[in-house]
Coordinates of C-alpha atoms in Angstrom, one line a residue:
X1 CA 0.1 0.2 0.0
X2 CA 3.0 2.4 1.0
X3 CA 4.2 2.0 -2.7
X4 CA 1.2 2.7 -4.5
X5 CA 0.0 5.4 -2.2
X6 CA 3.4 7.1 -2.7
X7 CA 3.1 6.8 -6.6
X8 CA -0.4 7.9 -6.9
X9 CA -0.1 10.9 -4.4
X10 CA 2.9 12.4 -6.2
X11 CA 2.2 15.4 -8.5
X12 CA 3.4 13.8 -11.8
X13 CA 4.6 10.7 -13.2
X14 CA 8.3 11.9 -12.8
X15 CA 7.8 12.8 -9.2
X16 CA 6.2 9.3 -8.6
X17 CA 9.2 7.6 -10.1
X18 CA 11.6 9.7 -7.9
X19 CA 9.5 9.2 -4.9
X20 CA 9.4 5.1 -5.4
X21 CA 13.1 5.3 -6.2
X22 CA 13.8 7.1 -2.8
X23 CA 11.7 4.5 -0.8
X24 CA 13.4 1.5 -2.4
X25 CA 16.9 3.1 -2.4
X26 CA 16.7 4.5 1.3
X27 CA 15.5 1.2 2.4
X28 CA 18.5 -0.6 0.8
X29 CA 20.7 1.7 3.1
X30 CA 18.7 1.5 6.3
X31 CA 18.0 -2.4 6.4
X32 CA 21.3 -3.2 7.8
X33 CA 21.4 -0.7 10.6
X34 CA 18.0 -1.3 11.4
X35 CA 18.9 -5.2 11.8
X36 CA 21.7 -4.3 13.9
X37 CA 19.4 -2.1 16.2
X38 CA 17.0 -4.9 16.6
X39 CA 19.7 -7.4 17.5
X40 CA 20.9 -5.1 20.3
X41 CA 17.6 -3.4 21.7
X42 CA 14.9 -6.0 20.7
X43 CA 11.8 -5.4 18.7
X44 CA 9.6 -3.4 21.1
X45 CA 11.1 0.2 20.4
X46 CA 11.6 -0.5 16.9
X47 CA 7.9 -1.7 16.2
X48 CA 6.7 1.2 18.3
X49 CA 8.7 3.9 16.4
X50 CA 7.7 2.4 13.1
X51 CA 4.0 2.5 13.9
X52 CA 4.0 5.8 15.5
X53 CA 5.9 7.6 12.4
X54 CA 3.4 5.9 10.1
X55 CA 0.4 7.2 11.9
X56 CA 2.1 10.9 11.8
X57 CA 3.4 10.7 8.2
X58 CA 0.0 9.2 6.7
X59 CA -1.9 11.7 8.8
X60 CA 0.2 14.6 7.3
X61 CA -0.1 13.2 3.8
X62 CA -3.9 13.3 4.2
X63 CA -3.9 16.8 5.5
X64 CA -1.6 18.3 2.8
X65 CA -2.4 16.3 -0.3
X66 CA -0.3 16.3 -3.4
X67 CA 3.0 18.1 -3.4
X68 CA 6.6 17.9 -3.2
X69 CA 6.5 16.7 0.5
X70 CA 5.6 13.2 -1.1
X71 CA 9.4 12.8 -1.3
X72 CA 9.8 13.4 2.3
X73 CA 6.8 10.9 3.1
X74 CA 8.6 8.3 0.9
X75 CA 11.8 8.8 3.0
X76 CA 10.0 8.3 6.2
X77 CA 8.1 5.3 5.0
X78 CA 11.3 3.9 3.9
X79 CA 12.9 4.0 7.3
X80 CA 9.4 2.6 8.8
X81 CA 9.7 -0.2 6.5
X82 CA 13.3 -1.0 7.7
X83 CA 12.6 -0.8 11.2
X84 CA 10.0 -3.6 11.0
X85 CA 11.1 -5.6 8.0
X86 CA 14.3 -7.4 8.7
X87 CA 14.2 -7.0 12.6
X88 CA 11.1 -8.9 12.4
X89 CA 12.0 -11.6 10.1
X90 CA 15.4 -12.4 12.0
X91 CA 13.5 -12.8 15.4
X92 CA 10.8 -14.8 14.0
X93 CA 13.5 -17.1 12.6
X94 CA 15.2 -17.2 16.0
X95 CA 12.1 -18.0 17.8
X96 CA 11.4 -21.0 15.4
X97 CA 14.7 -22.5 16.2
X98 CA 14.8 -26.1 14.4
X99 CA 11.2 -25.8 13.3
X100 CA 12.2 -23.5 10.4
X101 CA 10.3 -24.9 7.6
X102 CA 7.1 -25.4 9.3
X103 CA 7.1 -21.9 10.6
X104 CA 8.3 -20.5 7.3
X105 CA 5.4 -22.3 5.5
X106 CA 2.9 -20.5 8.0
X107 CA 4.9 -17.2 7.3
X108 CA 4.2 -17.5 3.5
X109 CA 0.4 -17.9 4.5
X110 CA 0.3 -14.8 6.6
X111 CA 2.4 -12.8 4.4
X112 CA 0.3 -13.7 1.4
X113 CA -2.9 -13.2 3.2
X114 CA -1.8 -9.4 3.9
X115 CA -0.7 -9.1 0.5
X116 CA -4.1 -10.2 -0.6
X117 CA -6.0 -7.7 1.6
X118 CA -3.8 -5.0 0.5
X119 CA -4.5 -5.9 -3.1
X120 CA -8.2 -5.6 -2.1
X121 CA -7.7 -2.0 -0.8
X122 CA -5.6 -0.9 -3.7
X123 CA -8.1 -2.2 -6.2
X124 CA -11.0 -0.7 -4.2
X125 CA -9.4 2.7 -3.8
X126 CA -7.9 3.0 -7.3
X127 CA -11.5 1.9 -8.5
X128 CA -13.3 4.6 -6.8
X129 CA -10.5 7.2 -7.9
X130 CA -9.9 7.8 -4.3
X131 CA -6.0 7.5 -3.8
X132 CA -6.4 9.2 -0.3
X133 CA -8.0 5.9 1.0
X134 CA -4.9 4.3 0.7
X135 CA -3.2 6.8 3.3
X136 CA -6.0 6.1 5.5
X137 CA -5.2 2.3 5.1
X138 CA -1.5 3.1 6.0
X139 CA -2.7 5.0 9.1
X140 CA -4.7 2.0 10.1
X141 CA -1.9 -0.1 9.6
X142 CA 0.5 2.2 11.6
X143 CA -2.0 2.2 14.6
X144 CA -2.2 -1.5 14.6
X145 CA 1.6 -1.7 14.6
X146 CA 1.7 0.6 17.5
X147 CA -0.8 -1.4 19.5
X148 CA 1.0 -4.7 18.6
X149 CA 4.4 -3.2 20.0
X150 CA 3.0 -3.2 23.5
X151 CA 2.6 -6.9 23.3
X152 CA 6.3 -7.3 22.9
X153 CA 8.9 -8.1 25.6
X154 CA 11.3 -5.5 26.6
X155 CA 14.8 -5.6 26.0
X156 CA 17.1 -7.6 23.5
X157 CA 16.2 -11.1 22.3
X158 CA 16.1 -13.9 24.8
X159 CA 18.7 -16.3 24.7
X160 CA 20.7 -13.9 22.3
X161 CA 23.6 -13.5 25.0
X162 CA 24.1 -17.3 25.3
X163 CA 25.5 -17.5 21.8
X164 CA 27.2 -14.0 21.3
X165 CA 27.0 -10.7 22.6
X166 CA 24.7 -8.0 21.5
X167 CA 26.5 -6.1 18.6
X168 CA 27.8 -2.9 19.2
X169 CA 26.5 0.2 17.5
X170 CA 29.0 0.6 14.4
X171 CA 27.3 2.9 12.4
X172 CA 25.2 2.5 9.2
X173 CA 28.1 2.3 6.8
X174 CA 29.9 -0.5 8.8
X175 CA 26.6 -2.4 9.2
X176 CA 26.1 -2.4 5.4
X177 CA 29.6 -3.4 5.0
X178 CA 29.2 -6.4 7.3
X179 CA 26.2 -7.7 5.4
X180 CA 27.8 -7.5 2.1
X181 CA 30.9 -9.3 3.7
X182 CA 28.3 -12.1 4.7
X183 CA 27.1 -12.6 1.2
X184 CA 30.9 -12.8 0.0
X185 CA 31.7 -15.3 2.7
X186 CA 28.9 -17.7 2.2
X187 CA 27.3 -19.2 -1.1
X188 CA 24.3 -20.3 0.8
X189 CA 23.8 -16.5 2.0
X190 CA 24.1 -15.6 -1.8
X191 CA 21.3 -18.2 -2.7
X192 CA 18.9 -16.4 0.0
X193 CA 19.9 -13.1 -1.2
X194 CA 19.3 -14.1 -5.0
X195 CA 15.6 -15.7 -4.1
X196 CA 14.9 -12.5 -2.1
X197 CA 15.7 -10.2 -5.0
X198 CA 13.5 -12.2 -7.2
X199 CA 10.2 -11.3 -5.4
X200 CA 10.3 -7.6 -6.3
X201 CA 11.1 -8.3 -9.8
X202 CA 8.0 -10.4 -10.1
X203 CA 5.8 -7.9 -8.5
X204 CA 7.2 -5.2 -10.7
X205 CA 6.7 -7.1 -13.7
X206 CA 3.2 -7.6 -12.9
X207 CA 2.1 -4.6 -11.4
X208 CA 4.1 -1.9 -13.3
X209 CA 5.4 -3.3 -16.7
X210 CA 2.5 -5.4 -17.8
X211 CA 0.0 -2.7 -17.4
X212 CA 2.0 -0.5 -19.6
X213 CA 2.7 -3.4 -22.2
X214 CA -1.1 -4.4 -22.1
X215 CA -3.2 -1.4 -21.8
X216 CA -7.0 -1.9 -21.3
X217 CA -6.5 -5.2 -19.6
X218 CA -6.3 -3.8 -16.0
X219 CA -9.2 -5.9 -14.5
X220 CA -7.5 -9.2 -15.9
X221 CA -4.3 -8.2 -14.5
X222 CA -6.0 -7.6 -11.1
X223 CA -7.7 -10.8 -11.3
X224 CA -4.2 -12.6 -12.1
X225 CA -2.7 -11.0 -9.0
X226 CA -5.5 -12.5 -6.6
X227 CA -5.1 -15.7 -8.4
X228 CA -1.4 -15.5 -7.6
X229 CA -1.7 -14.7 -4.0
X230 CA -4.4 -17.6 -3.6
X231 CA -2.1 -20.2 -5.5
X232 CA 0.8 -19.0 -3.3
X233 CA -1.0 -19.6 -0.2
X234 CA -2.4 -23.0 -1.6
X235 CA 1.0 -24.4 -2.6
X236 CA 2.9 -23.3 0.6
X237 CA 2.1 -26.2 2.6
X238 CA 4.0 -28.6 0.1
X239 CA 7.3 -26.4 0.1
X240 CA 10.2 -26.9 2.4
X241 CA 9.5 -30.5 3.3
X242 CA 12.9 -32.0 2.5
X243 CA 16.6 -30.9 2.4
X244 CA 17.6 -27.3 2.0
X245 CA 19.1 -28.5 -1.5
X246 CA 15.4 -29.9 -2.5
X247 CA 13.8 -26.4 -1.2
X248 CA 16.3 -24.7 -3.7
X249 CA 15.1 -27.2 -6.4
X250 CA 11.5 -26.2 -5.7
X251 CA 12.3 -22.7 -6.2
X252 CA 13.9 -23.4 -9.6
X253 CA 10.7 -25.5 -10.6
X254 CA 8.5 -22.5 -9.4
X255 CA 10.7 -20.2 -11.8
X256 CA 9.8 -22.3 -14.6
X257 CA 6.3 -22.1 -14.2
X258 CA 5.9 -18.5 -13.5
X259 CA 8.5 -17.7 -16.4
X260 CA 6.2 -19.8 -18.8
X261 CA 3.0 -18.3 -17.4
X262 CA 4.3 -14.7 -17.8
X263 CA 5.6 -15.3 -21.4
X264 CA 1.9 -16.8 -22.2
X265 CA 0.0 -14.0 -20.8
X266 CA 2.2 -11.3 -22.3
X267 CA 2.5 -12.8 -25.8
X268 CA -1.0 -13.9 -26.1
X269 CA -2.4 -10.6 -24.8
X270 CA -5.8 -12.1 -24.2
X271 CA -7.8 -11.5 -20.7
X272 CA -7.9 -15.1 -19.8
X273 CA -4.1 -15.5 -20.8
X274 CA -3.1 -12.7 -18.8
X275 CA -5.0 -13.9 -15.6
X276 CA -3.8 -17.5 -16.0
X277 CA -0.4 -16.5 -16.7
X278 CA -0.2 -14.1 -13.7
X279 CA -1.6 -16.8 -11.5
X280 CA 1.1 -19.2 -12.1
X281 CA 3.7 -17.0 -10.4
X282 CA 1.7 -17.7 -7.1
X283 CA 4.2 -20.8 -6.4
X284 CA 7.2 -18.9 -7.0
X285 CA 6.4 -16.2 -4.3
X286 CA 5.9 -19.1 -1.9
X287 CA 9.2 -20.8 -3.0
X288 CA 11.0 -17.5 -2.8
X289 CA 10.0 -16.8 0.6
X290 CA 11.0 -20.3 1.6
X291 CA 14.3 -20.4 -0.1
X292 CA 15.3 -16.8 0.8
X293 CA 14.7 -17.4 4.5
X294 CA 15.9 -20.8 5.0
X295 CA 19.1 -20.4 3.2
X296 CA 19.8 -17.0 5.2
X297 CA 19.1 -18.9 8.4
X298 CA 21.7 -21.5 7.5
X299 CA 24.1 -18.9 6.6
X300 CA 23.2 -17.1 10.0
X301 CA 23.9 -20.2 11.9
X302 CA 27.5 -20.0 10.8
X303 CA 28.1 -16.5 11.3
X304 CA 29.1 -14.3 14.3
X305 CA 26.7 -11.6 13.0
X306 CA 23.4 -13.4 12.2
X307 CA 21.8 -10.0 12.0
X308 CA 24.0 -9.1 9.2
X309 CA 22.9 -12.2 7.2
X310 CA 19.2 -11.4 7.4
X311 CA 20.2 -7.6 6.6
X312 CA 21.7 -8.8 3.3
X313 CA 18.8 -10.6 2.3
X314 CA 16.7 -7.4 2.9
X315 CA 19.2 -5.4 0.9
X316 CA 19.0 -7.9 -1.9
X317 CA 15.4 -7.6 -2.1
X318 CA 15.6 -3.9 -2.2
X319 CA 18.0 -4.2 -4.9
X320 CA 15.8 -6.2 -6.9
X321 CA 13.2 -3.6 -6.3
X322 CA 15.3 -1.0 -7.8
X323 CA 17.0 -2.9 -10.8
X324 CA 14.0 -4.9 -11.9
X325 CA 12.2 -1.7 -13.2
X326 CA 15.0 -0.3 -14.8
X327 CA 15.8 -3.5 -16.7
X328 CA 12.1 -4.7 -17.3
X329 CA 11.6 -1.1 -18.6
X330 CA 14.4 -1.1 -20.9
X331 CA 13.0 -4.5 -22.2
X332 CA 9.6 -3.1 -22.7
X333 CA 11.0 -0.7 -25.6
X334 CA 11.0 -3.8 -27.5
X335 CA 7.5 -4.4 -27.0
X336 CA 5.6 -7.0 -25.0
X337 CA 7.6 -9.8 -26.3
X338 CA 10.7 -8.3 -25.4
X339 CA 9.4 -7.6 -21.9
X340 CA 8.3 -11.4 -21.7
X341 CA 11.9 -12.4 -23.0
X342 CA 13.8 -10.1 -20.4
X343 CA 11.5 -11.4 -17.4
X344 CA 12.3 -15.1 -18.6
X345 CA 16.1 -14.4 -18.6
X346 CA 16.1 -12.7 -15.0
X347 CA 14.2 -15.5 -13.6
X348 CA 16.1 -18.1 -15.3
X349 CA 19.5 -16.7 -13.9
X350 CA 18.2 -16.5 -10.5
X351 CA 16.7 -20.2 -10.8
X352 CA 20.2 -21.5 -11.8
X353 CA 21.9 -19.6 -9.0
X354 CA 19.9 -20.9 -6.3
X355 CA 19.6 -24.3 -7.5
X356 CA 23.1 -25.1 -8.2
X357 CA 24.9 -27.8 -6.1
X358 CA 26.3 -27.0 -2.2
X359 CA 23.1 -26.6 -0.4
X360 CA 23.1 -27.1 3.5
X361 CA 21.3 -29.2 6.4
X362 CA 18.3 -31.4 6.0
X363 CA 15.0 -30.0 7.1
X364 CA 12.6 -32.7 8.0
X365 CA 8.9 -32.4 7.5
X366 CA 8.6 -32.0 11.1
X367 CA 11.0 -29.1 11.1
X368 CA 13.9 -30.8 12.8
X369 CA 17.3 -30.5 11.5
X370 CA 20.2 -33.0 10.8
X371 CA 23.2 -33.4 9.2

C-alpha cells in the first residue's frame, strides 16, 4: 500500500518515479542498521517507532495532499519499513529454532494473506479514484503496529547473550559492509539473497510493466494478482519438506512455471491468458520466501553476525526492487515480447543460481534439522 500510495499521491509521473526510487533506495541503506538495532535492543522500540511514524506521516499526507513533500513521506515510510522488515524476520527465525520449515510455511500464508488484503484495498481505492483512501489504510496499519508493539517483551532477544554478545553500534556504513561481507563469505547466503531479489522483480513485472505493455487489461491483471496470492497460499504447505537442496530445486521449478506463465500472458495478450499467466507465479512467491529465509537462516547459524545475514537478504530484495524496473522498462522498449523475454532471462538466472549444488542441512517435515 505504501508504494502505491506514494506513486498515486505524487504531483506527476516523474515525481512518482523519484518518490518510489527514494522509498526503495533508502530502504537498501537502512535495512542493515535497523537489523543491528533490532539485535541490540529488541523489537519493541523499533515496532513502536515505526507504527508511530506511520500514523503521523500518513495523517500529514492526508492533510497536505499532493506536493513535493511526497518525497519526504517516501523517505519516512522507507525508514518505517526497515525498522520492522528485517528485525522481525530475524527474530521470528530465531524463535522457530529447528522448526524453520514449518514456521516459514506459516509465514508464507501470513504474508500472502496480508498481500491479498492490501491488493483488495488498492483495487477498491483506485477503482473509486480515491487514492487518499490508501493513506487512511496506512494510518490504520500504523495504529495496529503501534498497538502490537506494547505486546512485545522489553529488552534484547531472549537467549541471544548465550550465543554471542549484543552487537555494538558500529554505524550505518559499517553495518552495510558487514552484510555485504556475509554474502561474500557464504554461497548459501548468496542463494538466500538471490531468492529474495526475485520477489520484487515479479511484483514489478506484474504490477507496473505489464499494465503498460497491455493497456486496457487492468481487470485481467487484477484478477491474475488475486489468483497469484491464492495459489501462493495453496501451495505453501507443500514446500520446504525435505533438504535445503530440495527447497532450492522447488524454487527453480517454480521459476519455470512463473516464466512460462508470464510469457504466455504477455505474448497472447488476451484477458484469460493474462489472468492465468500471472496466477502461475503464485508458487514462485511462496518458494522465494522459503528459499530466501531458509538459506539465510543456514548462513546465519555459521556467522558471528547473524543479524547481518538477514540484513543482506533485505538489501538484496531492495536491490531487486530498484534494478527490476530499470531492466524491465528497457526491455519494454522492444514491445511485450521483449518484456516477456527479459523477465524469463532474469528468472532463469535466479533459478540456476539458487538450484546449483552445495546446499546445507536437512530440514525434515517435522521441522527438525540434521546433517
